[in-house]
Tab-separated table of C-alpha atoms in Angstrom:
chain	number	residue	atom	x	y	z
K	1	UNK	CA	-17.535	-19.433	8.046
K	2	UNK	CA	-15.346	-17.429	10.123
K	3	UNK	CA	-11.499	-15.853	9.891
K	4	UNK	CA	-8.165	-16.088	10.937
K	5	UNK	CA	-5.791	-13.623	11.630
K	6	UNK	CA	-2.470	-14.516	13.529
K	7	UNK	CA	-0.701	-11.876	15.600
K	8	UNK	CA	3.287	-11.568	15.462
K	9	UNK	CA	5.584	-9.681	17.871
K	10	UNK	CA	8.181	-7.519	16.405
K	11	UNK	CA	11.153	-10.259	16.461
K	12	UNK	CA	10.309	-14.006	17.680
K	13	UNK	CA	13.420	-13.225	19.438
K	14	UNK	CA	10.417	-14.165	22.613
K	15	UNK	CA	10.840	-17.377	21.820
K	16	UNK	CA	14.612	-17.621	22.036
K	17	UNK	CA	14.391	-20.434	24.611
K	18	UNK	CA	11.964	-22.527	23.936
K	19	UNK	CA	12.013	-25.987	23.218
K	20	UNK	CA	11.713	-26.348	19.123
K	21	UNK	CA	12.906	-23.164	18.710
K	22	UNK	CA	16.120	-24.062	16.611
K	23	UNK	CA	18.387	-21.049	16.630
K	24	UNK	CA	15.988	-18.101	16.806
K	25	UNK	CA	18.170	-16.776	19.922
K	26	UNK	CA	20.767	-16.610	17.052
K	27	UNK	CA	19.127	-15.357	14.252
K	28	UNK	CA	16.345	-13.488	15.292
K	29	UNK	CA	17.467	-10.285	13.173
K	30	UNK	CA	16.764	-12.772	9.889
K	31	UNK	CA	14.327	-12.555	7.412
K	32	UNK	CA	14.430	-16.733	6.728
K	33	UNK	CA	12.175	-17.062	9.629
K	34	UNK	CA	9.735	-14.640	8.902
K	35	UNK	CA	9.352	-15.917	4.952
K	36	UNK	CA	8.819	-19.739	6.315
K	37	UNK	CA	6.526	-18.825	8.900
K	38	UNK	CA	4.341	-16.417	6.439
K	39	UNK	CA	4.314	-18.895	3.637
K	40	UNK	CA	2.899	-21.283	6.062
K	41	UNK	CA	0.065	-19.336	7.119
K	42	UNK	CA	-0.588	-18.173	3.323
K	43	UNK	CA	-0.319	-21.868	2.441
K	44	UNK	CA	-3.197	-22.391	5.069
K	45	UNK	CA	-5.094	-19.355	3.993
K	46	UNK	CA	-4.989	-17.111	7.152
K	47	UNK	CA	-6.574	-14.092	5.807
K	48	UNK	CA	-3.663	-11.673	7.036
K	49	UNK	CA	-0.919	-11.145	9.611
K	50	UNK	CA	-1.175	-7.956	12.254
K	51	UNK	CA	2.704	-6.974	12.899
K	52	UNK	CA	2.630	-6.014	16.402
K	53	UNK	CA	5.089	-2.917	17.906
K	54	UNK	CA	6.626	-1.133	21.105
K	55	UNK	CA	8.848	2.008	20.475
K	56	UNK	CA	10.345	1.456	23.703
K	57	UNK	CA	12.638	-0.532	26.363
K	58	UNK	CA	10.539	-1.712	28.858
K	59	UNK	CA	11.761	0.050	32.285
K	60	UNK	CA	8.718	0.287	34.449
K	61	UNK	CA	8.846	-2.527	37.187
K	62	UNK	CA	11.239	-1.771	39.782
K	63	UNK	CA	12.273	1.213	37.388
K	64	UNK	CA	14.769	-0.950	35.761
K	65	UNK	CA	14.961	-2.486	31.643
K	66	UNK	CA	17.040	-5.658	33.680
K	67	UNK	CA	13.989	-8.124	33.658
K	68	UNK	CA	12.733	-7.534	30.576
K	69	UNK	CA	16.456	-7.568	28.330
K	70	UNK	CA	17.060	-10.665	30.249
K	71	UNK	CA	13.920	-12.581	29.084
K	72	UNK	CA	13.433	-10.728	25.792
K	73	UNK	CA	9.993	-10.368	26.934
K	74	UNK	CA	9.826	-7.195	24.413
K	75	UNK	CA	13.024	-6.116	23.192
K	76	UNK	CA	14.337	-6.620	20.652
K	77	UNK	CA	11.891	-5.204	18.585
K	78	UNK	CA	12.299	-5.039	14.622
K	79	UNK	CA	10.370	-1.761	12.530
K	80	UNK	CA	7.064	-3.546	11.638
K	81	UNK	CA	6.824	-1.457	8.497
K	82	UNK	CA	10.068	-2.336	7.309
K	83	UNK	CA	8.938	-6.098	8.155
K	84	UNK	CA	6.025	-5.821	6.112
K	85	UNK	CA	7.818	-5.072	2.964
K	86	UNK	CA	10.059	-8.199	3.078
K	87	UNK	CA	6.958	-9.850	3.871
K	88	UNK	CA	5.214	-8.638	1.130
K	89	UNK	CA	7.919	-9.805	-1.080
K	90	UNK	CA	8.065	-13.054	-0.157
K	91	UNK	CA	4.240	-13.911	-0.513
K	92	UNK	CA	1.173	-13.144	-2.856
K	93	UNK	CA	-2.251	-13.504	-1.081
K	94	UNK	CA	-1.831	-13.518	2.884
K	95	UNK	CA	-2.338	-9.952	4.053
K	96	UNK	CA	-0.022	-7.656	6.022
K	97	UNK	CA	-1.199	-5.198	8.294
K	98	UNK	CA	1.999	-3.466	10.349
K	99	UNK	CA	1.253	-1.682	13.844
K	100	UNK	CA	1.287	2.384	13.404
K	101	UNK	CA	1.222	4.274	16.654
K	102	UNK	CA	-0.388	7.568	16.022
K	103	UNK	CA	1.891	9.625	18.716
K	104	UNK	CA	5.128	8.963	16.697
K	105	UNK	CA	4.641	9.194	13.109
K	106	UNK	CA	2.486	12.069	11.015
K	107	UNK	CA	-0.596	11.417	8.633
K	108	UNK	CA	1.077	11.856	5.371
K	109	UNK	CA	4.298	10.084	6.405
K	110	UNK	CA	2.026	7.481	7.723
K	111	UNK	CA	0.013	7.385	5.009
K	112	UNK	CA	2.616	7.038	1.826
K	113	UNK	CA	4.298	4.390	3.573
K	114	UNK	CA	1.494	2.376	3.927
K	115	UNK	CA	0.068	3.407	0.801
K	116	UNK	CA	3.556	1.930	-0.885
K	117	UNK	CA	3.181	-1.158	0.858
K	118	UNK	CA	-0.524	-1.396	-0.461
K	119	UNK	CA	1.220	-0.791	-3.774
K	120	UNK	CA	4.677	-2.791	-3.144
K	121	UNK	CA	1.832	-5.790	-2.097
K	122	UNK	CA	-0.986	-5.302	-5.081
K	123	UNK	CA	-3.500	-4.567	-2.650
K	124	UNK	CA	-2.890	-7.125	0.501
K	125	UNK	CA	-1.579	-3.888	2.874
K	126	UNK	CA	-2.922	-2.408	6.279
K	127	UNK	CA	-2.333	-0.774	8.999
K	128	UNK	CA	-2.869	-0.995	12.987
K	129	UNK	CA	-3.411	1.989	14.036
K	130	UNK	CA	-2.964	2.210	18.113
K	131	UNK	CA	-2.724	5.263	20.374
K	132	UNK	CA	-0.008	4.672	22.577
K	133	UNK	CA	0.205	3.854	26.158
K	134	UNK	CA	3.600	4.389	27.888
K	135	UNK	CA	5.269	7.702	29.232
K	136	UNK	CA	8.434	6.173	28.474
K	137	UNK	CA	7.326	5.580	24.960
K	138	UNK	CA	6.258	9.083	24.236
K	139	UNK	CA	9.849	10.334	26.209
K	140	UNK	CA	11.317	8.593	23.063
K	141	UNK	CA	9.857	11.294	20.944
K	142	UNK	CA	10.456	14.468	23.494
K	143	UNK	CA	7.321	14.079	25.381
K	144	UNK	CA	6.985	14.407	28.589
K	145	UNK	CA	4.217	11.998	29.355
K	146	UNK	CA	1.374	10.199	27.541
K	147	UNK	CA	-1.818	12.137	26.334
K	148	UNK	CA	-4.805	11.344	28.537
K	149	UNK	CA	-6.462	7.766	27.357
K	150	UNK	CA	-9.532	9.072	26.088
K	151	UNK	CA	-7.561	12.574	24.661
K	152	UNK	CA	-5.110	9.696	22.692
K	153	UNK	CA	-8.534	8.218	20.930
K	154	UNK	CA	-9.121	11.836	20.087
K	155	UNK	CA	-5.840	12.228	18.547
K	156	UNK	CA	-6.100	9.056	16.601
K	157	UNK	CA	-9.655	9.694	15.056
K	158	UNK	CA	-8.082	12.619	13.352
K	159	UNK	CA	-4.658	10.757	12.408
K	160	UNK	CA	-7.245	8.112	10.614
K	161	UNK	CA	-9.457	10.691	9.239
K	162	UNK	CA	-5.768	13.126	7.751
K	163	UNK	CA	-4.763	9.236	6.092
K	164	UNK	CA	-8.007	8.834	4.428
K	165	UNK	CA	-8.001	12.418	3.064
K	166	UNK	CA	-4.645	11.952	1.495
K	167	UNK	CA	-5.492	8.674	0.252
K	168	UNK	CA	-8.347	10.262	-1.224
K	169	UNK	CA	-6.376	12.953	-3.063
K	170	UNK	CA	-6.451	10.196	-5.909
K	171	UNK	CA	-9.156	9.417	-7.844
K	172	UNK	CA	-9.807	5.984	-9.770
K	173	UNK	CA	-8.211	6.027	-12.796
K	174	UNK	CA	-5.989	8.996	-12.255
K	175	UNK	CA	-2.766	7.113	-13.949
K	176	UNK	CA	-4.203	6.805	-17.601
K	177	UNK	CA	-0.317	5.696	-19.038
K	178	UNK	CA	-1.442	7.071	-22.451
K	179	UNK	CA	1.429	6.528	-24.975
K	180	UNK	CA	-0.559	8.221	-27.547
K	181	UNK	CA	-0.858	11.798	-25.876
K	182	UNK	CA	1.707	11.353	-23.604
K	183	UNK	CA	-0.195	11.867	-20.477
K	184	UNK	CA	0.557	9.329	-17.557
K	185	UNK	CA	-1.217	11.393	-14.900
K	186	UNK	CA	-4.778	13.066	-15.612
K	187	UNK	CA	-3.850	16.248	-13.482
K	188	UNK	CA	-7.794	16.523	-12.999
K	189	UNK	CA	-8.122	13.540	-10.908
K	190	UNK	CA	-5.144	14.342	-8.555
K	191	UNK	CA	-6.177	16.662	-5.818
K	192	UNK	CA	-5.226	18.572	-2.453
K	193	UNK	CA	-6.294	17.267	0.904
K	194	UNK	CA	-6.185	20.611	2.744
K	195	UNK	CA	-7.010	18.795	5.825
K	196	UNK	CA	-6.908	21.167	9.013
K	197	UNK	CA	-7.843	19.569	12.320
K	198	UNK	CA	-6.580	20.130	15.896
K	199	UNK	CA	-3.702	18.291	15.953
K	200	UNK	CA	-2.678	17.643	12.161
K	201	UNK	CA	-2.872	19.388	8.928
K	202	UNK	CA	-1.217	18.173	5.876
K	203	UNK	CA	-1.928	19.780	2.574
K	204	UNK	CA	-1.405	16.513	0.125
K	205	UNK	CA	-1.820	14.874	-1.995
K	206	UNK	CA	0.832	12.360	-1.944
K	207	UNK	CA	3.443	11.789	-4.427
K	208	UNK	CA	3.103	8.048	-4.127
K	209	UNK	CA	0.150	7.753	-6.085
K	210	UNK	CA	-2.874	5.898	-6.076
K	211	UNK	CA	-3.240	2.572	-3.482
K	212	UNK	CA	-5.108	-0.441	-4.753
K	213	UNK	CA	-7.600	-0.833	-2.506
K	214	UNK	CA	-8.300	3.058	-2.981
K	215	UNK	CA	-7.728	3.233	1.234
K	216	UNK	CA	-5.888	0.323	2.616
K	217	UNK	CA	-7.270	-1.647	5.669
K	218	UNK	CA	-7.461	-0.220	8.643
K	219	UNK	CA	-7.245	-2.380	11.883
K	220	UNK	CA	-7.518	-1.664	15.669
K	221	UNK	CA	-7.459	-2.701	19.081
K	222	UNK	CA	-9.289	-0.556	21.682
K	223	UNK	CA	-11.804	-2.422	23.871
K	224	UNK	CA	-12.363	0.833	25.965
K	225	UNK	CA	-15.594	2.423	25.194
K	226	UNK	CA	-13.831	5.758	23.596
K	227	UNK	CA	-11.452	3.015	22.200
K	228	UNK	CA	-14.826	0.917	19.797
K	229	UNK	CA	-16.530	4.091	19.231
K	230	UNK	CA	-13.660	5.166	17.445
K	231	UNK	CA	-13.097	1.748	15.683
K	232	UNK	CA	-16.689	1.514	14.688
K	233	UNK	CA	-16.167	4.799	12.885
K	234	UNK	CA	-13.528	4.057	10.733
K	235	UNK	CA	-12.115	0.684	10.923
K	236	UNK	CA	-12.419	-2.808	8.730
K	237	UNK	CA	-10.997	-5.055	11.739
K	238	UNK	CA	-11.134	-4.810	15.102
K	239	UNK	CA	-8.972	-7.120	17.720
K	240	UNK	CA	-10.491	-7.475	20.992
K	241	UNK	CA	-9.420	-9.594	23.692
K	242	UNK	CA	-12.342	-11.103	26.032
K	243	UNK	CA	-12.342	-13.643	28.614
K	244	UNK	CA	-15.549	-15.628	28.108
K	245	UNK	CA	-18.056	-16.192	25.421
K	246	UNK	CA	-20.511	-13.948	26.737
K	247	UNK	CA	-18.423	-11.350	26.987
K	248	UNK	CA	-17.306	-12.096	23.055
K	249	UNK	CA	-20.912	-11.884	22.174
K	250	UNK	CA	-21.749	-8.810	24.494
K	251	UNK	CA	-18.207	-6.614	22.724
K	252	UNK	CA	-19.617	-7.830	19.074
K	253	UNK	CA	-23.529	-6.773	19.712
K	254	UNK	CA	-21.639	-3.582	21.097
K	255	UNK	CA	-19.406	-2.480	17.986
K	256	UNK	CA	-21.940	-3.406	15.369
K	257	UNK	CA	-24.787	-0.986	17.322
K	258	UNK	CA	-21.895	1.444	17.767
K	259	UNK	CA	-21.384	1.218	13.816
K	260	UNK	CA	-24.530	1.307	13.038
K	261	UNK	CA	-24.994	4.929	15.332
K	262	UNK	CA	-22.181	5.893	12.972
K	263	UNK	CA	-23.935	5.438	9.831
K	264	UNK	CA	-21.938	2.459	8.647
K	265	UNK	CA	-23.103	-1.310	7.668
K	266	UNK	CA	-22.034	-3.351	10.419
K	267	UNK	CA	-20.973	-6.436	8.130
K	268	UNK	CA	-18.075	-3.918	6.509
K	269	UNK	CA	-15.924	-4.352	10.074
K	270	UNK	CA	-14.704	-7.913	11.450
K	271	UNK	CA	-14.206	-8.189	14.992
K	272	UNK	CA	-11.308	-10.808	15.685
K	273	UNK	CA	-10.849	-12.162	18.875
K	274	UNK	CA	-7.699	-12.900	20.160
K	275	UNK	CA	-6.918	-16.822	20.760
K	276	UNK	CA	-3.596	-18.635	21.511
K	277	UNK	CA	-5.292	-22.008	20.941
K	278	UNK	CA	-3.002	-25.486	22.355
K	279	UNK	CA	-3.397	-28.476	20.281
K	280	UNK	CA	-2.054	-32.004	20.237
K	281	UNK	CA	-2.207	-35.142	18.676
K	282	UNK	CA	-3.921	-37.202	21.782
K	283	UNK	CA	-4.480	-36.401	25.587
K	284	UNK	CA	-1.020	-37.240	26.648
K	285	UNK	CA	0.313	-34.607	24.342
K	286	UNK	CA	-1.794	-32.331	25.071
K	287	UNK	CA	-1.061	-33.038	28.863
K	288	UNK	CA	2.512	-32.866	27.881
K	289	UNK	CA	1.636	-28.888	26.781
K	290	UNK	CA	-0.134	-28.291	29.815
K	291	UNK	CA	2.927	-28.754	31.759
K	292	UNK	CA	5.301	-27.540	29.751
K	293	UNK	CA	2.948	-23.682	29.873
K	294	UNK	CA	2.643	-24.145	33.217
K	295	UNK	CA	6.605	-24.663	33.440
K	296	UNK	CA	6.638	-21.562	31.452
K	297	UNK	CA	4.323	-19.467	33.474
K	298	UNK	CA	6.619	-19.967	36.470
K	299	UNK	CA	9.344	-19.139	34.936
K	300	UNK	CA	8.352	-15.904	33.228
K	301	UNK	CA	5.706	-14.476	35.806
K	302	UNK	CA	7.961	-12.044	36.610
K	303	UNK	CA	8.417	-10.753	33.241
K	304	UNK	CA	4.857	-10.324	32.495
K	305	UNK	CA	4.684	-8.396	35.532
K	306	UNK	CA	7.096	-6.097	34.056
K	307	UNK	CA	5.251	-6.123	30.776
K	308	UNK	CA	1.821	-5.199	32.940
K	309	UNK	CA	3.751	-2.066	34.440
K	310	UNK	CA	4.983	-1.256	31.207
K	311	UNK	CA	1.512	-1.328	29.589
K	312	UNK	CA	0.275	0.249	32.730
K	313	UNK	CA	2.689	2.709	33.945
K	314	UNK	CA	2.312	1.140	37.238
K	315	UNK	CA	5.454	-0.543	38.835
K	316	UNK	CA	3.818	-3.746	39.980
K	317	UNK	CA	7.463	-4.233	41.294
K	318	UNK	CA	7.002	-1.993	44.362
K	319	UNK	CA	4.657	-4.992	45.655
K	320	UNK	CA	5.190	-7.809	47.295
K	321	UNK	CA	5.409	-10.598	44.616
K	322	UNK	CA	4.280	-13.400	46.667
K	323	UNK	CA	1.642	-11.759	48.410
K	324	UNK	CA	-2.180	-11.678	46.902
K	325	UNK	CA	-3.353	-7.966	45.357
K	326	UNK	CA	-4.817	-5.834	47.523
K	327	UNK	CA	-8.481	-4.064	46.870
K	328	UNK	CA	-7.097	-0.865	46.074
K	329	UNK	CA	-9.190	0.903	43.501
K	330	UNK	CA	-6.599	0.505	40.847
K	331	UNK	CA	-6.416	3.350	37.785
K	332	UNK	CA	-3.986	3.477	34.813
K	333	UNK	CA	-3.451	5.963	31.978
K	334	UNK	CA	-2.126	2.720	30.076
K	335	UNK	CA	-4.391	-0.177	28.040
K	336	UNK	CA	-7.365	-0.234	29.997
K	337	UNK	CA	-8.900	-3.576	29.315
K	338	UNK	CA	-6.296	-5.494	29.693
K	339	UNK	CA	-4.931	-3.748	32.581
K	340	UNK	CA	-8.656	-4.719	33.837
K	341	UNK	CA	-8.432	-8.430	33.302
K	342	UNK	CA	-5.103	-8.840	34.623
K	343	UNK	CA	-6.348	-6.821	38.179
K	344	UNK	CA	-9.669	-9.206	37.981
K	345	UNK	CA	-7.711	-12.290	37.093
K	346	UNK	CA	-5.520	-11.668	40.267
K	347	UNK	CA	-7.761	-11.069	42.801
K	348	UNK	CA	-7.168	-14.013	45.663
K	349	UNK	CA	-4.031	-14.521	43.850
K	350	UNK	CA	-0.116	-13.454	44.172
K	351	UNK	CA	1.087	-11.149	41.504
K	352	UNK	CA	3.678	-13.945	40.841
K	353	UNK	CA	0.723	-16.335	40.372
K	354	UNK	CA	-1.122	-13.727	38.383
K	355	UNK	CA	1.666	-13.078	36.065
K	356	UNK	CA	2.087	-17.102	35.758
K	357	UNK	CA	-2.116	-16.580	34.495
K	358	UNK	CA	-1.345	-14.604	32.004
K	359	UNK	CA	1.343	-17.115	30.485
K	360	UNK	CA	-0.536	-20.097	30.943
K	361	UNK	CA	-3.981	-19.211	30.677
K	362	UNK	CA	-4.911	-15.852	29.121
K	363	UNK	CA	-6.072	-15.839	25.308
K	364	UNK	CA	-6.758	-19.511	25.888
K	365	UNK	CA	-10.752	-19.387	25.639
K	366	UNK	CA	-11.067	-23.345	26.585
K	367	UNK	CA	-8.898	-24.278	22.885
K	368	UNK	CA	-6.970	-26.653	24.137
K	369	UNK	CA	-7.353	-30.158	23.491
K	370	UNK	CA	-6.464	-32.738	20.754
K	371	UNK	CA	-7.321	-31.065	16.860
K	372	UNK	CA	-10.583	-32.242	17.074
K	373	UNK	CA	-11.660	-30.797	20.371
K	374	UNK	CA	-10.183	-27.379	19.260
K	375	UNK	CA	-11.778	-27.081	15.944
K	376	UNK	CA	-15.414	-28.462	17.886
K	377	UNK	CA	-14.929	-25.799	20.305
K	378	UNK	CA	-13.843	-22.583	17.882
K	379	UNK	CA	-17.021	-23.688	16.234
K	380	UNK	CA	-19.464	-23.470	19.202
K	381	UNK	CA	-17.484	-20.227	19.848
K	382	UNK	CA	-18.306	-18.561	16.752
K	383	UNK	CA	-21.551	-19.764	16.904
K	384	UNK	CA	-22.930	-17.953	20.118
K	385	UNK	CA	-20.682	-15.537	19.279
K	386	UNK	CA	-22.284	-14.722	16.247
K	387	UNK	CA	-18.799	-14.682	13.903
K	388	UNK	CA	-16.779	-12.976	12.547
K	389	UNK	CA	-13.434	-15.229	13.647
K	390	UNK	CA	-10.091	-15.181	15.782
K	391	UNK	CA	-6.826	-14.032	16.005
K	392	UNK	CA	-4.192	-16.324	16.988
K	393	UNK	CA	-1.769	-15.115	19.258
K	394	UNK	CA	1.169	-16.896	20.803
K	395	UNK	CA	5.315	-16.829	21.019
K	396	UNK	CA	6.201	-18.241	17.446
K	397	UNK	CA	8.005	-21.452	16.789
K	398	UNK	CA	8.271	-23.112	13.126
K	399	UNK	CA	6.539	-26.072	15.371
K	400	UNK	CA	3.843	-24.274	16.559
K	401	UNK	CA	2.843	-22.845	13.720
K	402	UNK	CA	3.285	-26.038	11.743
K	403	UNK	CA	1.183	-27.668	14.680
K	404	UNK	CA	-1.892	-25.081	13.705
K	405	UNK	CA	-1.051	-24.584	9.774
K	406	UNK	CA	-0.643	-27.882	8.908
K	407	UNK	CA	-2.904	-29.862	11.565
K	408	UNK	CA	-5.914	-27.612	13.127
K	409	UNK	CA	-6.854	-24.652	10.013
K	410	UNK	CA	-6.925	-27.893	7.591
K	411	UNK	CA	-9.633	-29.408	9.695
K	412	UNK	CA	-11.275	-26.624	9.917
K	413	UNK	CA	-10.742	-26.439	6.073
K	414	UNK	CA	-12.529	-29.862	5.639
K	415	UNK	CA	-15.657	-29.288	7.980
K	416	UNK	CA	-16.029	-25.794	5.998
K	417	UNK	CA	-15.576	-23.392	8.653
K	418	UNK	CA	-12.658	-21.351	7.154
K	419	UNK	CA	-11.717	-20.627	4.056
K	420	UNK	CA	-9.502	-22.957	1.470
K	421	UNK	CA	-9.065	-20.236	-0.983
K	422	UNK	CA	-8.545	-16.847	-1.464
K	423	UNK	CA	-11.404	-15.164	-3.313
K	424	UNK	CA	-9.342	-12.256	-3.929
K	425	UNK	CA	-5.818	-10.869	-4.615
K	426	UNK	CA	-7.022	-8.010	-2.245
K	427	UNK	CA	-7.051	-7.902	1.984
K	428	UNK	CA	-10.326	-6.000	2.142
K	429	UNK	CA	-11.805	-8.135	-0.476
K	430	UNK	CA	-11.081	-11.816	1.386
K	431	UNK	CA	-12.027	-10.070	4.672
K	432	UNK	CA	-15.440	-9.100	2.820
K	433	UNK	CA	-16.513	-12.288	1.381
K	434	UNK	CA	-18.057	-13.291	4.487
């Protein structure tokens, strides 16, 4: 068996023209779509949701914000955290795991919000924790510029490891409620983190008291080799996004050695691969899609281009559009794998027809085909792959995710390849189980 995760951007506003997508443009700001959307995926028993986040306007290609407010492409952009908590409202098993970015917030305030979501939830909370990539970002919270790449991973392996201590400052069975001697809190089981490190110290512990799962999950998303040594130190998921099978397996075999160097059981962290999977009912609807992306990718090459600069801090703007890359040795400060894909994708191609690629092709992984090719083929995936399942990634649409909630994780359901229950009321439980 293997799991499913599904990634969501910070507003569906992405999807605001689209066909299906009702009035989204419209309402965007609401909570209705967000509730019917979750509730789906519980109702198909995706094991959580990872509540993606910028902190930022896009305003790197041709140094302007026009492209990107005119396509929504990012913007608007709704507080994951504050997401989660309707979210967590609203459902009872599915778990929630909001994006954290380690340059703007501190450990403790970190820390006691998602600790109160782990409570708010009864255990179903975690948190993304990512590093940052954008100068523009970091001006946001009067920085000049971005921390070095690898100097960001050290940064975040202390943020994680200031969290833990202060969720540690609470031992099991610290609220006793005892109506008899009128003691809710045994003082002897609360204690002080006194965590000093290099870039944090916070003295604890927090007033929020104890989360359920002790330490909620911890999720992240760096595929550069500082980026999994630090995930196979500390986290419980890991998203990576590869391009083949091989290179699936080869990013797998690599975390679980990598946890294994760092003392922990390889089995206790999931690696999730990131899928945007295309399904229809026979080959002339799933023809019908393949246009209709392709239609897409023309339309919005541009703005991904603007999204690569952004993630990049590289205006891809100051080159010709319609002219193929050149074999510059290219560099960023920004997310380096994808940043690497996107510059290997595009070689012999246009950056128009490269940002077109990375609307109608990237994520894909071969799943698209009728339900029963998909389901076949995220099979064979998993098993070369060795496990442990994917993440599916896409702009949102009650359609599409009826399409994949209601008509592909069911058959996957029925041939025993995902799960049809929860096992537990808990996130690091159900991710556990297998």
């Amino acid at each position: 068996m293997f799991h499913i995760g599904w990634f969501l951007t910070g507003s569906q506003a992405q999807a605001w023209n689209l066909p299906w997508s009702g009035n989204i443009g419209r309402d965007w700001m609401r909570t209705d779509l967000y509730i019917d959307i979750l509730r789906s995926m519980e109702r198909a028993c995706v094991d959580f949701v990872l509540l993606e986040d910028h902190t930022y306007v896009f305003d790197t290609y041709n140094q302007s914000m026009k492209v990107n407010l005119e396509t929504a492409t990012s913007t608007p952009r709704l507080d994951p955290v504050l997401m989660a908590t309707v979210l967590s409202q609203a459902t009872s098993k599915i778990g929630i795991v909001p994006t954290i970015n380690t340059f703007a917030y501190h450990p403790y305030l970190a820390a006691r919000m998602i600790g109160t979501l782990d409570q708010l939830s009864m255990g179903r909370a975690g948190w993304n924790m990512v590093t940052g990539s954008s100068d523009s970002a970091a001006r946001n919270y009067g920085l000049d510029k971005m921390w070095e790449h690898d100097r960001r991973y050290d940064l975040g392996a202390e943020f994680i490891q200031a969290a833990n201590a202060l969720w540690d400052t609470w031992e099991d069975g610290a609220v006793v409620a005892d109506l008899e001697s009128g003691v809710f809190i045994d003082h002897t089981k609360v204690h002080h983190a006194n965590f000093e490190g290099e870039f944090f110290s916070t003295r604890g512990p927090l007033n929020s008291g104890p989360a359920p799962q002790g330490r909620p999950v911890l999720a992240q998303a760096g595929n550069s080799p500082k980026g999994r040594s630090v995930g196979a130190a500390y986290a419980d998921v890991i998203i990576a996004a590869e391009d083949s099978v091989e290179n699936m397996k080869a990013f797998r075999e690599d975390i679980r050695r990598r946890m294994v160097e760092a003392g922990r059981n390889p089995d206790d962290c999931k690696v999730l691969f990131i899928a945007s999977p295309v399904v229809g009912i026979d080959d002339a609807d799933v023809e019908a899609k393949i246009l209709e992306r392709r239609r897409r990718g023309a339309q919005l090459a541009e703005a991904r281009l603007a999204t690569m600069s952004a993630f990049s801090d590289l205006d891809f703007g100051q080159f010709p559009i319609d002219e193929p890359l050149d074999d510059r040795a290219w560099k960023t400060n920004g997310l380096q794998n994808m940043f690497k894909e996107f510059i290997a994708a595009g070689q012999g191609q246009t950056l128009r027809e490269a940002g077109a690629w990375m609307v109608e092709s990237y994520h894909n992984l071969g799943l698209t085909g009728t339900l029963d090719a998909v389901a076949s083929r995220m099979k064979d995936i998993m098993d070369e792959v060795g496990g442990d399942g994917f993440l599916f990634a896409s702009v949102i649409t009650r359609k599409h995710v009826a399409e994949l909630t209601d008509g592909l994780l069911p058959l996957l359901q029925r041939r025993g390849l995902i799960r049809s229950e929860y096992g537990s009321d808990q996130l690091r439980d159900n991710l556990r189980a297998f």
